[in-house]
Tab-separated table of C-alpha atoms and ligand atoms in Angstrom:
chain	number	residue	atom	x	y	z
C	27	MET	CA	9.628	13.119	17.303
C	28	ALA	CA	11.213	9.664	17.509
C	29	PRO	CA	10.814	7.562	14.366
C	30	ARG	CA	7.848	5.183	14.517
C	31	PRO	CA	8.454	1.425	14.279
C	32	THR	CA	6.833	0.577	10.949
C	33	ILE	CA	5.978	-2.549	8.933
C	34	LEU	CA	5.150	-2.378	5.230
C	35	ASP	CA	2.909	-5.120	3.820
C	36	VAL	CA	3.672	-5.134	0.098
C	37	ASP	CA	3.066	-6.897	-3.230
C	38	THR	CA	6.259	-5.443	-4.662
C	39	GLY	CA	5.348	-4.059	-7.771
C	40	VAL	CA	6.903	-0.790	-8.997
C	41	ASP	CA	5.044	1.616	-6.729
C	42	ASP	CA	5.435	-0.715	-3.727
C	43	ALA	CA	9.189	-0.597	-4.413
C	44	LEU	CA	9.042	3.204	-4.447
C	45	ALA	CA	7.000	3.086	-1.226
C	46	LEU	CA	9.688	0.972	0.441
C	47	LEU	CA	12.329	3.481	-0.697
C	48	TYR	CA	10.260	6.398	0.574
C	49	ALA	CA	9.935	4.659	3.952
C	50	VAL	CA	13.681	3.984	4.119
C	51	ALA	CA	14.368	7.630	3.218
C	52	SER	CA	11.941	9.101	5.780
C	53	PRO	CA	13.169	10.253	9.197
C	54	GLU	CA	9.719	9.576	10.680
C	55	VAL	CA	10.109	5.828	10.004
C	56	GLU	CA	12.011	3.074	11.771
C	57	LEU	CA	11.458	0.261	9.281
C	58	ILE	CA	11.325	-2.895	11.424
C	59	GLY	CA	9.913	-5.307	8.862
C	60	ALA	CA	8.295	-5.934	5.520
C	61	THR	CA	5.758	-8.629	4.730
C	62	SER	CA	4.965	-9.860	1.242
C	63	VAL	CA	1.630	-10.776	-0.264
C	64	MET	CA	0.511	-11.888	-3.725
C	65	GLY	CA	-1.099	-9.235	-5.864
C	66	ASN	CA	0.761	-7.592	-8.708
C	67	ILE	CA	2.804	-10.824	-8.883
C	68	THR	CA	3.160	-14.099	-6.982
C	69	VAL	CA	4.058	-13.936	-3.316
C	70	GLU	CA	7.432	-15.606	-3.953
C	71	GLN	CA	8.295	-12.919	-6.500
C	72	ALA	CA	7.057	-10.205	-4.122
C	73	THR	CA	9.371	-11.544	-1.412
C	74	GLU	CA	12.322	-11.644	-3.801
C	75	ASN	CA	11.642	-8.112	-5.052
C	76	THR	CA	11.225	-6.743	-1.534
C	77	LEU	CA	14.570	-8.203	-0.442
C	78	ALA	CA	16.273	-6.848	-3.588
C	79	VAL	CA	14.822	-3.353	-3.189
C	80	LEU	CA	15.797	-3.168	0.480
C	81	GLU	CA	19.309	-4.372	-0.299
C	82	ALA	CA	19.735	-1.743	-3.033
C	83	ALA	CA	18.536	0.824	-0.475
C	84	GLY	CA	21.169	-0.311	2.028
C	85	ARG	CA	18.601	-1.962	4.313
C	86	GLY	CA	19.321	-5.639	3.714
C	87	ASP	CA	19.030	-5.998	7.488
C	88	VAL	CA	15.244	-5.468	7.516
C	89	GLU	CA	13.298	-8.652	8.278
C	90	VAL	CA	11.201	-9.701	5.269
C	91	ALA	CA	8.519	-12.317	5.949
C	92	GLN	CA	6.496	-14.073	3.277
C	93	GLY	CA	2.724	-14.006	3.446
C	94	ALA	CA	-0.339	-15.185	1.593
C	95	ALA	CA	0.004	-16.914	-1.782
C	96	ARG	CA	-3.684	-16.563	-2.631
C	97	PRO	CA	-6.661	-14.419	-1.713
C	98	LEU	CA	-9.313	-15.690	0.711
C	99	GLY	CA	-11.760	-17.834	-1.202
C	100	ARG	CA	-10.648	-17.199	-4.773
C	101	ASP	CA	-7.738	-17.706	-7.132
C	102	HIS	CA	-4.887	-15.329	-7.723
C	103	VAL	CA	-4.479	-13.996	-11.242
C	104	PRO	CA	-1.363	-11.791	-11.621
C	105	PHE	CA	-1.658	-8.899	-14.117
C	106	PRO	CA	1.852	-8.348	-15.508
C	107	VAL	CA	0.833	-5.563	-17.895
C	108	VAL	CA	1.133	-2.915	-15.157
C	109	HIS	CA	4.355	-3.865	-13.365
C	110	GLY	CA	5.992	-6.373	-15.741
C	111	GLU	CA	6.394	-10.172	-15.554
C	112	ARG	CA	8.573	-9.987	-12.444
C	113	GLY	CA	6.999	-6.885	-10.938
C	114	LEU	CA	9.837	-4.391	-11.287
C	115	GLY	CA	9.285	-3.361	-14.888
C	116	ARG	CA	12.490	-3.650	-16.874
C	117	ALA	CA	14.689	-3.511	-13.771
C	118	ALA	CA	16.451	-6.770	-12.984
C	119	PRO	CA	18.239	-6.289	-9.666
C	120	PRO	CA	20.506	-9.134	-8.567
C	121	PRO	CA	18.991	-11.497	-5.991
C	122	ALA	CA	19.584	-10.160	-2.488
C	123	ALA	CA	22.124	-11.778	-0.188
C	124	ALA	CA	19.569	-11.716	2.643
C	125	LYS	CA	17.063	-14.541	2.929
C	126	PRO	CA	13.395	-14.305	3.888
C	127	SER	CA	12.591	-14.567	7.586
C	128	THR	CA	11.784	-17.947	9.094
C	129	ARG	CA	8.650	-16.242	10.491
C	130	SER	CA	5.494	-15.906	8.437
C	131	ALA	CA	4.034	-12.502	7.583
C	132	VAL	CA	1.277	-13.026	10.169
C	133	ASP	CA	3.827	-13.908	12.863
C	134	LEU	CA	5.926	-10.855	12.067
C	135	ILE	CA	2.939	-8.500	12.192
C	136	VAL	CA	1.339	-10.014	15.306
C	137	GLY	CA	4.663	-10.634	17.082
C	138	SER	CA	5.879	-7.059	16.533
C	139	ALA	CA	2.581	-5.548	17.687
C	140	ARG	CA	2.654	-7.674	20.859
C	141	GLU	CA	6.302	-6.818	21.545
C	142	ARG	CA	5.727	-3.076	21.229
C	143	PRO	CA	2.057	-2.520	22.106
C	144	GLY	CA	0.613	0.737	20.827
C	145	GLU	CA	3.728	1.596	18.822
C	146	VAL	CA	3.855	-0.243	15.513
C	147	LEU	CA	2.508	1.434	12.397
C	148	LEU	CA	1.314	-1.067	9.782
C	149	ILE	CA	0.998	0.134	6.195
C	150	ALA	CA	-0.524	-2.217	3.605
C	151	THR	CA	0.053	-1.453	-0.066
C	152	GLY	CA	-1.234	-4.713	-1.532
C	153	PRO	CA	-4.361	-6.857	-1.116
C	154	LEU	CA	-5.400	-7.119	2.544
C	155	THR	CA	-5.010	-10.896	2.856
C	156	ASN	CA	-2.102	-10.851	5.348
C	157	VAL	CA	-3.833	-8.208	7.459
C	158	ALA	CA	-7.089	-10.212	7.564
C	159	LEU	CA	-5.179	-13.348	8.587
C	160	ALA	CA	-3.267	-11.395	11.258
C	161	LEU	CA	-6.588	-10.117	12.641
C	162	ARG	CA	-7.918	-13.690	12.804
C	163	GLU	CA	-4.794	-14.668	14.762
C	164	GLU	CA	-4.936	-11.632	17.059
C	165	PRO	CA	-8.360	-9.939	17.200
C	166	HIS	CA	-6.898	-7.275	19.534
C	167	LEU	CA	-4.555	-6.120	16.792
C	168	PRO	CA	-6.457	-2.815	16.284
C	169	ASP	CA	-5.578	-1.925	19.924
C	170	LEU	CA	-2.065	-3.371	19.814
C	171	LEU	CA	-1.036	-1.449	16.714
C	172	GLY	CA	0.050	2.177	16.871
C	173	GLY	CA	-1.759	2.812	13.584
C	174	PHE	CA	-2.888	1.202	10.354
C	175	ALA	CA	-3.063	2.659	6.864
C	176	LEU	CA	-3.774	1.039	3.542
C	177	MET	CA	-3.603	1.846	-0.132
C	178	GLY	CA	-6.891	0.667	-1.520
C	179	GLY	CA	-10.375	1.535	-2.587
C	180	ALA	CA	-12.115	4.196	-4.626
C	181	PHE	CA	-14.567	6.113	-2.486
C	182	ALA	CA	-16.061	9.108	-4.264
C	183	ARG	CA	-15.130	7.884	-7.730
C	184	GLY	CA	-14.767	4.757	-9.876
C	185	GLY	CA	-12.137	2.045	-9.864
C	186	ASN	CA	-9.149	1.113	-11.963
C	187	VAL	CA	-9.685	-2.630	-12.536
C	188	THR	CA	-13.417	-2.415	-13.149
C	189	PRO	CA	-15.511	0.739	-13.271
C	190	ALA	CA	-16.298	0.035	-9.604
C	191	ALA	CA	-13.220	-1.536	-8.032
C	192	GLU	CA	-9.648	-0.592	-7.201
C	193	ALA	CA	-7.026	-3.333	-7.714
C	194	ASN	CA	-5.956	-4.127	-4.132
C	195	ILE	CA	-9.540	-4.485	-2.925
C	196	TRP	CA	-10.684	-6.298	-6.099
C	197	ILE	CA	-7.998	-8.979	-5.702
C	198	ASP	CA	-9.230	-9.942	-2.227
C	199	PRO	CA	-12.572	-8.359	-1.359
C	200	LEU	CA	-13.283	-10.922	1.382
C	201	ALA	CA	-10.079	-9.955	3.182
C	202	ALA	CA	-10.921	-6.263	2.878
C	203	GLU	CA	-14.405	-6.856	4.243
C	204	GLU	CA	-13.004	-8.794	7.225
C	205	VAL	CA	-10.520	-6.020	7.990
C	206	PHE	CA	-13.137	-3.239	7.932
C	207	THR	CA	-15.460	-5.348	10.087
C	208	VAL	CA	-12.843	-5.862	12.807
C	209	PHE	CA	-12.058	-2.136	12.978
C	210	SER	CA	-15.734	-1.214	13.232
C	211	GLY	CA	-16.393	1.089	16.188
C	212	ALA	CA	-12.694	1.640	17.042
C	213	ASP	CA	-11.565	5.051	18.341
C	214	ASP	CA	-11.052	7.565	15.561
C	215	ALA	CA	-7.243	7.533	15.881
C	216	ARG	CA	-7.208	3.739	15.466
C	217	LEU	CA	-9.430	3.593	12.403
C	218	PRO	CA	-7.615	2.520	9.221
C	219	ILE	CA	-6.502	5.421	7.047
C	220	CYS	CA	-7.695	4.542	3.541
C	221	VAL	CA	-5.597	6.036	0.793
C	222	GLY	CA	-7.585	5.256	-2.323
C	223	LEU	CA	-7.689	6.333	-5.939
C	224	ASP	CA	-9.486	9.574	-4.936
C	225	VAL	CA	-6.109	10.886	-3.823
C	226	THR	CA	-3.470	8.574	-5.327
C	227	GLU	CA	-4.476	9.486	-8.874
C	228	ARG	CA	-3.413	13.039	-8.092
C	229	ALA	CA	0.125	11.985	-7.149
C	230	VAL	CA	1.700	11.792	-10.591
C	231	MET	CA	5.416	11.285	-11.138
C	232	ARG	CA	6.649	12.605	-14.480
C	233	ARG	CA	9.897	12.143	-16.416
C	234	PRO	CA	11.605	15.239	-14.910
C	235	ASP	CA	10.844	13.883	-11.410
C	236	LEU	CA	12.404	10.540	-12.328
C	237	ASP	CA	15.481	12.270	-13.741
C	238	ALA	CA	15.775	14.330	-10.560
C	239	VAL	CA	15.512	11.223	-8.350
C	240	CYS	CA	18.135	9.202	-10.267
C	241	GLY	CA	20.293	12.248	-11.109
C	242	PRO	CA	22.920	11.845	-8.363
C	243	ALA	CA	23.841	8.263	-9.398
C	244	PRO	CA	22.006	6.970	-12.494
C	245	ASP	CA	24.412	4.040	-12.902
C	246	SER	CA	24.384	2.884	-9.296
C	247	PRO	CA	22.404	-0.291	-8.480
C	248	LEU	CA	19.684	1.811	-6.837
C	249	GLY	CA	19.604	4.363	-9.676
C	250	ARG	CA	19.266	1.595	-12.270
C	251	LEU	CA	16.560	-0.151	-10.274
C	252	ILE	CA	14.463	3.002	-9.952
C	253	GLU	CA	14.928	3.979	-13.620
C	254	GLY	CA	14.181	0.492	-15.015
C	255	ALA	CA	11.125	-0.015	-12.830
C	256	THR	CA	9.599	3.447	-13.056
C	257	SER	CA	10.125	3.999	-16.791
C	258	PHE	CA	8.224	0.745	-17.486
C	259	TYR	CA	5.402	1.875	-15.189
C	260	MET	CA	5.319	5.255	-16.972
C	261	ASP	CA	5.099	3.486	-20.331
C	262	PHE	CA	2.066	1.563	-19.067
C	263	TYR	CA	0.380	4.795	-18.001
C	264	ALA	CA	1.159	6.448	-21.326
C	265	ALA	CA	-0.062	3.497	-23.418
C	266	VAL	CA	-3.082	2.319	-21.429
C	267	VAL	CA	-4.262	5.240	-19.304
C	268	GLY	CA	-3.106	8.042	-21.604
C	269	GLU	CA	-1.296	9.830	-18.788
C	270	ASP	CA	2.067	11.549	-19.068
C	271	GLY	CA	3.492	10.090	-15.855
C	272	CYS	CA	2.791	7.290	-13.378
C	273	ARG	CA	0.683	7.386	-10.262
C	274	LEU	CA	2.444	6.926	-6.936
C	275	HIS	CA	-0.370	5.044	-5.176
C	276	ASP	CA	1.734	3.195	-2.612
C	277	PRO	CA	4.300	5.904	-1.750
C	278	LEU	CA	1.409	8.290	-1.082
C	279	ALA	CA	-0.079	5.796	1.385
C	280	VAL	CA	3.220	5.733	3.283
C	281	ALA	CA	3.499	9.521	3.164
C	282	ILE	CA	-0.017	10.051	4.552
C	283	ALA	CA	0.411	7.309	7.178
C	284	ILE	CA	3.459	9.084	8.606
C	285	ASP	CA	2.121	12.618	8.118
C	286	GLU	CA	-1.659	12.823	8.174
C	287	SER	CA	-1.513	16.566	7.532
C	288	LEU	CA	-0.941	15.754	3.835
C	289	ALA	CA	-4.528	14.528	3.515
C	290	GLY	CA	-8.089	15.559	4.226
C	291	LEU	CA	-9.541	12.545	6.078
C	292	VAL	CA	-13.248	11.824	6.509
C	293	THR	CA	-14.360	9.413	9.230
C	294	THR	CA	-17.031	7.143	7.838
C	295	ARG	CA	-18.188	3.567	7.323
C	296	VAL	CA	-16.946	1.517	4.401
C	297	GLU	CA	-18.487	-1.733	3.178
C	298	VAL	CA	-16.951	-3.916	0.501
C	299	GLU	CA	-18.926	-5.639	-2.251
C	300	THR	CA	-17.721	-9.235	-2.123
C	301	ASP	CA	-19.553	-10.428	-5.222
C	302	GLY	CA	-21.456	-8.961	-8.120
C	303	ARG	CA	-20.396	-9.297	-11.730
C	304	TRP	CA	-19.358	-5.656	-12.065
C	305	THR	CA	-19.361	-4.455	-8.477
C	306	MET	CA	-17.104	-7.023	-6.735
C	307	GLY	CA	-14.407	-5.124	-4.846
C	308	GLU	CA	-16.297	-1.841	-4.781
C	309	THR	CA	-15.741	0.154	-1.588
C	310	VAL	CA	-19.074	1.682	-0.626
C	311	ALA	CA	-18.488	4.618	1.730
C	312	ASP	CA	-21.179	6.471	3.632
C	313	LEU	CA	-20.035	9.871	2.433
C	314	ALA	CA	-23.555	11.266	2.339
C	315	GLY	CA	-24.024	10.338	6.005
C	316	VAL	CA	-26.960	7.913	6.050
C	317	ARG	CA	-25.767	6.660	9.459
C	318	GLY	CA	-28.695	7.207	11.723
C	319	SER	CA	-31.041	6.904	8.764
C	320	PRO	CA	-34.450	5.600	9.851
C	321	TRP	CA	-34.695	3.237	6.851
C	322	PRO	CA	-34.535	-0.455	7.748
C	323	VAL	CA	-31.709	-1.256	5.317
C	324	GLY	CA	-29.202	-2.825	7.717
C	325	TRP	CA	-26.456	-0.247	7.235
C	326	GLU	CA	-24.509	-0.280	10.537
C	327	PRO	CA	-23.953	3.093	12.214
C	328	GLU	CA	-20.356	2.624	13.504
C	329	ALA	CA	-17.458	4.171	11.619
C	330	ASN	CA	-14.704	1.782	10.505
C	331	ALA	CA	-12.399	3.939	8.406
C	332	ARG	CA	-10.859	7.327	7.791
C	333	VAL	CA	-10.975	7.942	4.077
C	334	ALA	CA	-8.615	10.340	2.308
C	335	LEU	CA	-10.578	12.569	-0.062
C	336	GLU	CA	-8.162	15.491	-0.345
C	337	VAL	CA	-4.403	15.567	-0.695
C	338	ALA	CA	-1.590	18.105	-0.856
C	339	ALA	CA	-0.297	16.394	-3.981
C	340	GLU	CA	2.357	18.921	-4.943
C	341	GLU	CA	3.824	18.982	-1.463
C	342	PHE	CA	3.925	15.187	-1.467
C	343	MET	CA	5.645	15.041	-4.853
C	344	GLU	CA	8.294	17.531	-3.727
C	345	ARG	CA	8.903	15.516	-0.583
C	346	PHE	CA	9.036	12.250	-2.522
C	347	VAL	CA	11.590	13.524	-5.037
C	348	GLU	CA	13.744	15.148	-2.370
C	349	ARG	CA	13.807	12.126	-0.058
C	350	VAL	CA	14.348	9.388	-2.622
C	351	ARG	CA	16.943	11.491	-4.440
C	352	SER	CA	18.867	11.869	-1.154
C	353	LEU	CA	18.764	8.108	-0.720
C	354	VAL	CA	20.142	7.588	-4.241
C	355	GLU	CA	22.874	10.095	-3.455
C	356	ALA	CA	23.747	8.354	-0.202
C	357	ARG	CA	23.949	4.976	-1.996
C	358	ALA	CA	26.148	6.247	-4.856
U	503	BDR	C1	-2.601	-0.542	-6.428
U	503	BDR	O1	-2.568	-1.686	-7.287
U	503	BDR	C2	-1.242	-2.033	-7.602
U	503	BDR	O2	-1.088	-2.179	-8.963
U	503	BDR	C3	-0.360	-0.941	-7.070
U	503	BDR	O3	0.851	-1.475	-6.553
U	503	BDR	C4	-1.174	-0.281	-5.992
U	503	BDR	O4	-0.951	-0.866	-4.734
U	503	BDR	C5	-3.269	0.614	-7.171
U	503	BDR	O5	-4.588	0.298	-7.495
U	504	CA	CA1	0.857	-2.404	-4.355
């Protein structure tokens, strides 16, 4: 099958960086652009990191467009404890030679979808602010895109920022709500694929995986970037979560977006709590199937998402290590 034209919308962070590398290393992907959004760090830092990661991967030619600096209707508070002050842990790649695009993130997303209707796969691994703004600009985006997947949410389990909410949705719940609303009632194949904590917490990268990935060229710019970023992320997981390894949230979203057979997807309706002291950012999914319920509670019947509840985690990890290791080897 021909590679699919793909845009990654990222808040480059450690696992976003690994997601970009996985996309570059995947034969199913023709990476035509990356758009940055605030989240793990500021949007300016996310743009800088995205350019640096792509350059280290040998893809300094990919258009990188800057997006939203703040969530819809609230302030942005970066949380450096997870990804480090500058988002790439203890890696400090040199600034890329390439400059950000003169287009905005919204223009890149909407422009690409209009240029190649029905072809472009959009994968969001940060807060959904850019995607919500793109949908305001082009309400037909769900039909113009070839597919949309996101890392976000916690559907049959709790969150990671609060007991209820996952980070990407918690940062901008209004954007997430807007996105799910626009996709409501779309054909099954066009519904967003939601790769949430239910599955991403099963994709754990451990020290031997990291050694295998960097093994071919540990002292190359790409090898050093991956080691410095990922080891910091692993230290966070060890110290704060008590896990021997880090979770590959964002790479798993890319992997499932390009190969749905890795996941068990359930078509359902998702609503986002946009306020509530302890529930803001919660993704409420109709997994018990109350659609069609006779109770007058206002729950709409249309599906608006395909939620990943199962994952072939081992297969994904093998694929991840093999692909990113080959990229490191090629860049040695
Ligand atoms: C998500 O939050 C960020 O810290 C990660 O990059 C990922 O996108 C996981 O909740
Ligand atoms: Ca992210």
